[in-house]
């Protein structure tokens, strides 16, 4: 985001000092601190928390208690109860807490929401979100229950978020099915959802996410209405290539919006929120609702919630 956002990266800490040194050298960070506590205590305005999910709550709470704004990686917490404590702490401290769903700040997703809201495909009837990444190896923390692992936590959190933000509604979980790798860890997850609609007609939702090594890499969103369809290829990281395809009675419309990185837009929104603008689209309250759906999917699949 160089040249677009007035933000200075001043310090970094890692469990492995050599990693911190390499990161600092690559990104021009001025100080390498001894540990995470030193970062929390540093003279900075905001802290980025990219740690394993199981460490998000304690270090976010520590940062908020120290008066810092926080940009925290997704999923914000291991479960909804943790997310609630984090959201409450941010409100009590009057600090910004933003969950790093970077895609949400890109104009592509804004365009999707605009088209749906303007009735381009009529009343919503069916939504499908798929996100699969096969490049995960045994021993990866995303396959470790203790660190908040699972396909739903790592990938499916996006699918749930996509559908929630397209509809502007909270779903009921009708059912879910997981394929396990390590004990209690979902390598794949599918779930069926229902979103309240107008005139008592629900829109159905389907999500599928997978970390399985034989899965093709894909990130896509399909939205069907009673007057058309909207398909989005790569809503996750449109800077790497994307397409929006709208089909309705007027014909077909194909669009490519912008190749500026999602992370640039996210950092701009975070900095603006810290300065008082209403740009936080993924705040603690939104994270609580996302985690409530994730918790319900795990329960429907017969799996324990993460962090319990």
GROMACS .gro file of C-alpha atoms in nm:
model
  308
    1UNK     CA    1   0.000   0.000   0.000
    2UNK     CA    2   0.302   0.225  -0.036
    3UNK     CA    3   0.204   0.573  -0.141
    4UNK     CA    4  -0.165   0.521  -0.057
    5UNK     CA    5  -0.171   0.481   0.322
    6UNK     CA    6   0.020   0.680   0.583
    7UNK     CA    7   0.119   0.383   0.797
    8UNK     CA    8   0.462   0.299   0.936
    9UNK     CA    9   0.559  -0.057   1.029
   10UNK     CA   10   0.785   0.002   1.328
   11UNK     CA   11   0.845  -0.329   1.507
   12UNK     CA   12   0.800  -0.703   1.479
   13UNK     CA   13   0.843  -1.010   1.699
   14UNK     CA   14   0.841  -1.382   1.626
   15UNK     CA   15   0.906  -1.702   1.819
   16UNK     CA   16   1.210  -1.754   1.596
   17UNK     CA   17   1.433  -1.445   1.595
   18UNK     CA   18   1.586  -1.538   1.260
   19UNK     CA   19   1.240  -1.522   1.103
   20UNK     CA   20   1.184  -1.181   1.255
   21UNK     CA   21   1.520  -1.064   1.123
   22UNK     CA   22   1.442  -1.186   0.773
   23UNK     CA   23   1.100  -1.021   0.777
   24UNK     CA   24   1.242  -0.695   0.909
   25UNK     CA   25   1.510  -0.690   0.642
   26UNK     CA   26   1.264  -0.761   0.361
   27UNK     CA   27   1.008  -0.502   0.471
   28UNK     CA   28   1.226  -0.234   0.626
   29UNK     CA   29   1.099  -0.277   0.981
   30UNK     CA   30   1.295  -0.064   1.224
   31UNK     CA   31   1.293  -0.281   1.537
   32UNK     CA   32   1.292  -0.652   1.620
   33UNK     CA   33   1.153  -0.700   1.969
   34UNK     CA   34   1.217  -0.983   2.207
   35UNK     CA   35   0.865  -1.122   2.227
   36UNK     CA   36   0.495  -1.051   2.173
   37UNK     CA   37   0.466  -0.874   2.510
   38UNK     CA   38   0.724  -0.622   2.396
   39UNK     CA   39   0.513  -0.546   2.089
   40UNK     CA   40   0.202  -0.498   2.304
   41UNK     CA   41   0.398  -0.259   2.527
   42UNK     CA   42   0.561  -0.071   2.237
   43UNK     CA   43   0.482   0.291   2.153
   44UNK     CA   44   0.257   0.208   1.858
   45UNK     CA   45  -0.104   0.290   1.766
   46UNK     CA   46  -0.208  -0.048   1.631
   47UNK     CA   47  -0.105  -0.413   1.627
   48UNK     CA   48  -0.150  -0.681   1.363
   49UNK     CA   49  -0.215  -1.031   1.506
   50UNK     CA   50  -0.133  -1.301   1.246
   51UNK     CA   51  -0.080  -1.581   1.500
   52UNK     CA   52  -0.245  -1.926   1.502
   53UNK     CA   53  -0.617  -1.895   1.575
   54UNK     CA   54  -0.581  -2.037   1.925
   55UNK     CA   55  -0.363  -1.737   2.016
   56UNK     CA   56  -0.587  -1.467   1.871
   57UNK     CA   57  -0.795  -1.409   2.183
   58UNK     CA   58  -0.520  -1.369   2.446
   59UNK     CA   59  -0.300  -1.143   2.236
   60UNK     CA   60  -0.588  -0.936   2.101
   61UNK     CA   61  -0.717  -0.884   2.455
   62UNK     CA   62  -0.367  -0.788   2.569
   63UNK     CA   63  -0.330  -0.538   2.286
   64UNK     CA   64  -0.671  -0.383   2.349
   65UNK     CA   65  -0.599  -0.357   2.721
   66UNK     CA   66  -0.280  -0.172   2.632
   67UNK     CA   67  -0.484   0.080   2.432
   68UNK     CA   68  -0.389  -0.051   2.087
   69UNK     CA   69  -0.616  -0.089   1.786
   70UNK     CA   70  -0.606  -0.443   1.645
   71UNK     CA   71  -0.616  -0.594   1.298
   72UNK     CA   72  -0.654  -0.967   1.365
   73UNK     CA   73  -0.639  -1.249   1.116
   74UNK     CA   74  -0.938  -1.466   1.035
   75UNK     CA   75  -1.092  -1.658   1.186
   76UNK     CA   76  -1.100  -1.397   1.462
   77UNK     CA   77  -1.141  -1.657   1.736
   78UNK     CA   78  -1.169  -2.028   1.802
   79UNK     CA   79  -1.542  -1.999   1.871
   80UNK     CA   80  -1.820  -1.746   1.921
   81UNK     CA   81  -1.767  -1.715   2.297
   82UNK     CA   82  -1.407  -1.604   2.241
   83UNK     CA   83  -1.516  -1.364   1.967
   84UNK     CA   84  -1.774  -1.214   2.203
   85UNK     CA   85  -1.511  -1.147   2.469
   86UNK     CA   86  -1.289  -0.982   2.207
   87UNK     CA   87  -1.572  -0.767   2.069
   88UNK     CA   88  -1.674  -0.659   2.418
   89UNK     CA   89  -1.315  -0.571   2.507
   90UNK     CA   90  -1.279  -0.358   2.193
   91UNK     CA   91  -1.598  -0.171   2.273
   92UNK     CA   92  -1.495  -0.116   2.637
   93UNK     CA   93  -1.153   0.010   2.531
   94UNK     CA   94  -1.299   0.225   2.251
   95UNK     CA   95  -1.048   0.071   2.012
   96UNK     CA   96  -1.087  -0.062   1.658
   97UNK     CA   97  -1.097  -0.438   1.622
   98UNK     CA   98  -1.101  -0.551   1.259
   99UNK     CA   99  -1.109  -0.911   1.140
  100UNK     CA  100  -0.880  -0.940   0.840
  101UNK     CA  101  -1.131  -1.051   0.577
  102UNK     CA  102  -0.934  -0.854   0.319
  103UNK     CA  103  -1.163  -0.949   0.026
  104UNK     CA  104  -1.449  -0.749   0.180
  105UNK     CA  105  -1.273  -0.418   0.118
  106UNK     CA  106  -1.211  -0.476  -0.253
  107UNK     CA  107  -1.443  -0.307  -0.508
  108UNK     CA  108  -1.523  -0.646  -0.661
  109UNK     CA  109  -1.724  -0.753  -0.359
  110UNK     CA  110  -1.876  -0.410  -0.333
  111UNK     CA  111  -1.996  -0.454  -0.691
  112UNK     CA  112  -2.147  -0.795  -0.608
  113UNK     CA  113  -2.342  -0.649  -0.317
  114UNK     CA  114  -2.453  -0.354  -0.532
  115UNK     CA  115  -2.590  -0.577  -0.808
  116UNK     CA  116  -2.777  -0.800  -0.564
  117UNK     CA  117  -2.917  -0.503  -0.369
  118UNK     CA  118  -3.031  -0.332  -0.690
  119UNK     CA  119  -3.233  -0.637  -0.794
  120UNK     CA  120  -3.019  -0.739  -1.092
  121UNK     CA  121  -3.105  -1.106  -1.029
  122UNK     CA  122  -3.434  -1.057  -0.844
  123UNK     CA  123  -3.513  -1.222  -0.512
  124UNK     CA  124  -3.238  -1.454  -0.387
  125UNK     CA  125  -3.310  -1.823  -0.414
  126UNK     CA  126  -2.981  -2.017  -0.396
  127UNK     CA  127  -2.624  -1.928  -0.301
  128UNK     CA  128  -2.315  -2.146  -0.325
  129UNK     CA  129  -1.964  -2.073  -0.197
  130UNK     CA  130  -1.666  -2.299  -0.262
  131UNK     CA  131  -1.308  -2.254  -0.142
  132UNK     CA  132  -1.051  -2.533  -0.175
  133UNK     CA  133  -0.674  -2.517  -0.122
  134UNK     CA  134  -0.482  -2.845  -0.168
  135UNK     CA  135  -0.139  -2.718  -0.057
  136UNK     CA  136  -0.149  -2.826   0.307
  137UNK     CA  137   0.089  -3.091   0.438
  138UNK     CA  138   0.084  -3.315   0.747
  139UNK     CA  139   0.203  -3.118   1.048
  140UNK     CA  140   0.057  -2.789   0.922
  141UNK     CA  141  -0.114  -2.595   1.204
  142UNK     CA  142  -0.428  -2.582   0.992
  143UNK     CA  143  -0.460  -2.956   1.059
  144UNK     CA  144  -0.407  -2.925   1.435
  145UNK     CA  145  -0.716  -2.906   1.654
  146UNK     CA  146  -0.519  -2.741   1.935
  147UNK     CA  147  -0.435  -2.439   1.717
  148UNK     CA  148  -0.790  -2.401   1.583
  149UNK     CA  149  -0.735  -2.614   1.277
  150UNK     CA  150  -0.986  -2.734   1.022
  151UNK     CA  151  -1.099  -2.655   0.670
  152UNK     CA  152  -1.401  -2.466   0.800
  153UNK     CA  153  -1.185  -2.245   1.021
  154UNK     CA  154  -0.922  -2.173   0.756
  155UNK     CA  155  -1.129  -2.161   0.436
  156UNK     CA  156  -1.495  -2.206   0.520
  157UNK     CA  157  -1.493  -1.893   0.733
  158UNK     CA  158  -1.467  -1.706   0.402
  159UNK     CA  159  -1.755  -1.903   0.250
  160UNK     CA  160  -1.979  -1.826   0.545
  161UNK     CA  161  -1.873  -1.461   0.535
  162UNK     CA  162  -1.936  -1.429   0.160
  163UNK     CA  163  -2.291  -1.557   0.193
  164UNK     CA  164  -2.371  -1.355   0.506
  165UNK     CA  165  -2.253  -1.032   0.347
  166UNK     CA  166  -2.422  -1.094   0.011
  167UNK     CA  167  -2.757  -1.160   0.178
  168UNK     CA  168  -2.719  -0.921   0.470
  169UNK     CA  169  -2.885  -1.191   0.680
  170UNK     CA  170  -2.785  -1.454   0.935
  171UNK     CA  171  -2.841  -1.818   0.833
  172UNK     CA  172  -2.983  -2.123   1.000
  173UNK     CA  173  -2.765  -2.431   0.966
  174UNK     CA  174  -2.970  -2.718   0.827
  175UNK     CA  175  -2.697  -2.981   0.819
  176UNK     CA  176  -2.325  -3.039   0.773
  177UNK     CA  177  -2.087  -3.321   0.690
  178UNK     CA  178  -1.713  -3.341   0.742
  179UNK     CA  179  -1.431  -3.565   0.624
  180UNK     CA  180  -1.172  -3.596   0.898
  181UNK     CA  181  -0.794  -3.612   0.887
  182UNK     CA  182  -0.641  -3.586   1.233
  183UNK     CA  183  -0.889  -3.645   1.517
  184UNK     CA  184  -1.166  -3.381   1.527
  185UNK     CA  185  -1.011  -3.189   1.236
  186UNK     CA  186  -1.218  -3.143   0.921
  187UNK     CA  187  -1.016  -3.177   0.602
  188UNK     CA  188  -1.333  -3.110   0.406
  189UNK     CA  189  -1.663  -2.961   0.519
  190UNK     CA  190  -1.995  -2.913   0.345
  191UNK     CA  191  -2.296  -2.741   0.497
  192UNK     CA  192  -2.649  -2.649   0.399
  193UNK     CA  193  -2.786  -2.316   0.519
  194UNK     CA  194  -3.111  -2.123   0.500
  195UNK     CA  195  -3.123  -1.743   0.481
  196UNK     CA  196  -3.449  -1.566   0.570
  197UNK     CA  197  -3.604  -1.415   0.259
  198UNK     CA  198  -3.889  -1.186   0.172
  199UNK     CA  199  -4.249  -1.308   0.179
  200UNK     CA  200  -4.145  -1.602   0.396
  201UNK     CA  201  -3.939  -1.768   0.121
  202UNK     CA  202  -3.592  -1.867   0.240
  203UNK     CA  203  -3.286  -1.860   0.019
  204UNK     CA  204  -3.083  -2.178   0.044
  205UNK     CA  205  -2.708  -2.169   0.091
  206UNK     CA  206  -2.441  -2.429   0.030
  207UNK     CA  207  -2.077  -2.409   0.130
  208UNK     CA  208  -1.793  -2.644   0.053
  209UNK     CA  209  -1.433  -2.609   0.166
  210UNK     CA  210  -1.141  -2.848   0.153
  211UNK     CA  211  -0.774  -2.880   0.243
  212UNK     CA  212  -0.750  -3.226   0.084
  213UNK     CA  213  -0.438  -3.270  -0.133
  214UNK     CA  214  -0.634  -3.406  -0.429
  215UNK     CA  215  -0.869  -3.107  -0.450
  216UNK     CA  216  -0.827  -2.858  -0.733
  217UNK     CA  217  -0.758  -2.504  -0.617
  218UNK     CA  218  -1.075  -2.300  -0.646
  219UNK     CA  219  -1.254  -2.001  -0.497
  220UNK     CA  220  -1.594  -1.918  -0.642
  221UNK     CA  221  -1.932  -1.776  -0.554
  222UNK     CA  222  -2.261  -1.846  -0.735
  223UNK     CA  223  -2.578  -1.652  -0.657
  224UNK     CA  224  -2.913  -1.745  -0.812
  225UNK     CA  225  -3.222  -1.526  -0.801
  226UNK     CA  226  -3.568  -1.557  -0.948
  227UNK     CA  227  -3.462  -1.322  -1.230
  228UNK     CA  228  -3.101  -1.417  -1.304
  229UNK     CA  229  -2.766  -1.543  -1.182
  230UNK     CA  230  -2.441  -1.389  -1.067
  231UNK     CA  231  -2.117  -1.590  -1.074
  232UNK     CA  232  -1.791  -1.465  -0.925
  233UNK     CA  233  -1.460  -1.633  -0.996
  234UNK     CA  234  -1.203  -1.564  -0.724
  235UNK     CA  235  -1.384  -1.330  -0.486
  236UNK     CA  236  -1.101  -1.401  -0.242
  237UNK     CA  237  -0.804  -1.236  -0.414
  238UNK     CA  238  -0.920  -1.060  -0.733
  239UNK     CA  239  -0.574  -0.909  -0.777
  240UNK     CA  240  -0.469  -1.255  -0.896
  241UNK     CA  241  -0.735  -1.261  -1.166
  242UNK     CA  242  -1.113  -1.265  -1.139
  243UNK     CA  243  -1.438  -1.240  -1.329
  244UNK     CA  244  -1.793  -1.136  -1.250
  245UNK     CA  245  -2.062  -1.280  -1.478
  246UNK     CA  246  -2.418  -1.149  -1.456
  247UNK     CA  247  -2.694  -1.316  -1.656
  248UNK     CA  248  -3.054  -1.196  -1.660
  249UNK     CA  249  -3.329  -1.102  -1.905
  250UNK     CA  250  -3.111  -0.819  -2.041
  251UNK     CA  251  -2.839  -1.066  -2.146
  252UNK     CA  252  -2.492  -1.132  -2.009
  253UNK     CA  253  -2.251  -0.888  -1.849
  254UNK     CA  254  -1.888  -0.979  -1.780
  255UNK     CA  255  -1.677  -0.750  -1.563
  256UNK     CA  256  -1.327  -0.734  -1.423
  257UNK     CA  257  -1.312  -0.464  -1.160
  258UNK     CA  258  -0.966  -0.384  -1.027
  259UNK     CA  259  -0.632  -0.560  -0.980
  260UNK     CA  260  -0.522  -0.351  -0.680
  261UNK     CA  261  -0.446  -0.596  -0.395
  262UNK     CA  262  -0.723  -0.662  -0.146
  263UNK     CA  263  -0.468  -0.602   0.131
  264UNK     CA  264  -0.417  -0.243   0.015
  265UNK     CA  265  -0.788  -0.173   0.044
  266UNK     CA  266  -0.801  -0.345   0.382
  267UNK     CA  267  -0.512  -0.141   0.521
  268UNK     CA  268  -0.672   0.179   0.394
  269UNK     CA  269  -0.999   0.088   0.566
  270UNK     CA  270  -0.821  -0.005   0.890
  271UNK     CA  271  -0.621   0.318   0.898
  272UNK     CA  272  -0.934   0.519   0.826
  273UNK     CA  273  -1.125   0.340   1.103
  274UNK     CA  274  -0.846   0.414   1.350
  275UNK     CA  275  -0.880   0.781   1.253
  276UNK     CA  276  -1.253   0.770   1.318
  277UNK     CA  277  -1.412   0.691   0.983
  278UNK     CA  278  -1.692   0.434   0.958
  279UNK     CA  279  -1.497   0.192   0.740
  280UNK     CA  280  -1.484  -0.118   0.960
  281UNK     CA  281  -1.701  -0.367   0.771
  282UNK     CA  282  -1.558  -0.668   0.961
  283UNK     CA  283  -1.571  -0.558   1.323
  284UNK     CA  284  -1.600  -0.766   1.637
  285UNK     CA  285  -1.979  -0.788   1.623
  286UNK     CA  286  -1.966  -0.920   1.267
  287UNK     CA  287  -1.704  -1.173   1.378
  288UNK     CA  288  -1.928  -1.296   1.658
  289UNK     CA  289  -2.206  -1.365   1.408
  290UNK     CA  290  -1.969  -1.540   1.168
  291UNK     CA  291  -1.838  -1.760   1.449
  292UNK     CA  292  -2.190  -1.842   1.565
  293UNK     CA  293  -2.258  -1.992   1.222
  294UNK     CA  294  -1.923  -2.175   1.222
  295UNK     CA  295  -1.996  -2.316   1.568
  296UNK     CA  296  -2.338  -2.433   1.447
  297UNK     CA  297  -2.182  -2.603   1.144
  298UNK     CA  298  -1.934  -2.792   1.364
  299UNK     CA  299  -2.218  -2.899   1.593
  300UNK     CA  300  -2.426  -3.015   1.295
  301UNK     CA  301  -2.129  -3.219   1.169
  302UNK     CA  302  -2.091  -3.383   1.511
  303UNK     CA  303  -1.755  -3.220   1.582
  304UNK     CA  304  -1.641  -3.023   1.888
  305UNK     CA  305  -1.609  -2.648   1.864
  306UNK     CA  306  -1.256  -2.524   1.828
  307UNK     CA  307  -1.103  -2.412   2.158
  308UNK     CA  308  -1.320  -2.632   2.379
   0.00000   0.00000   0.00000
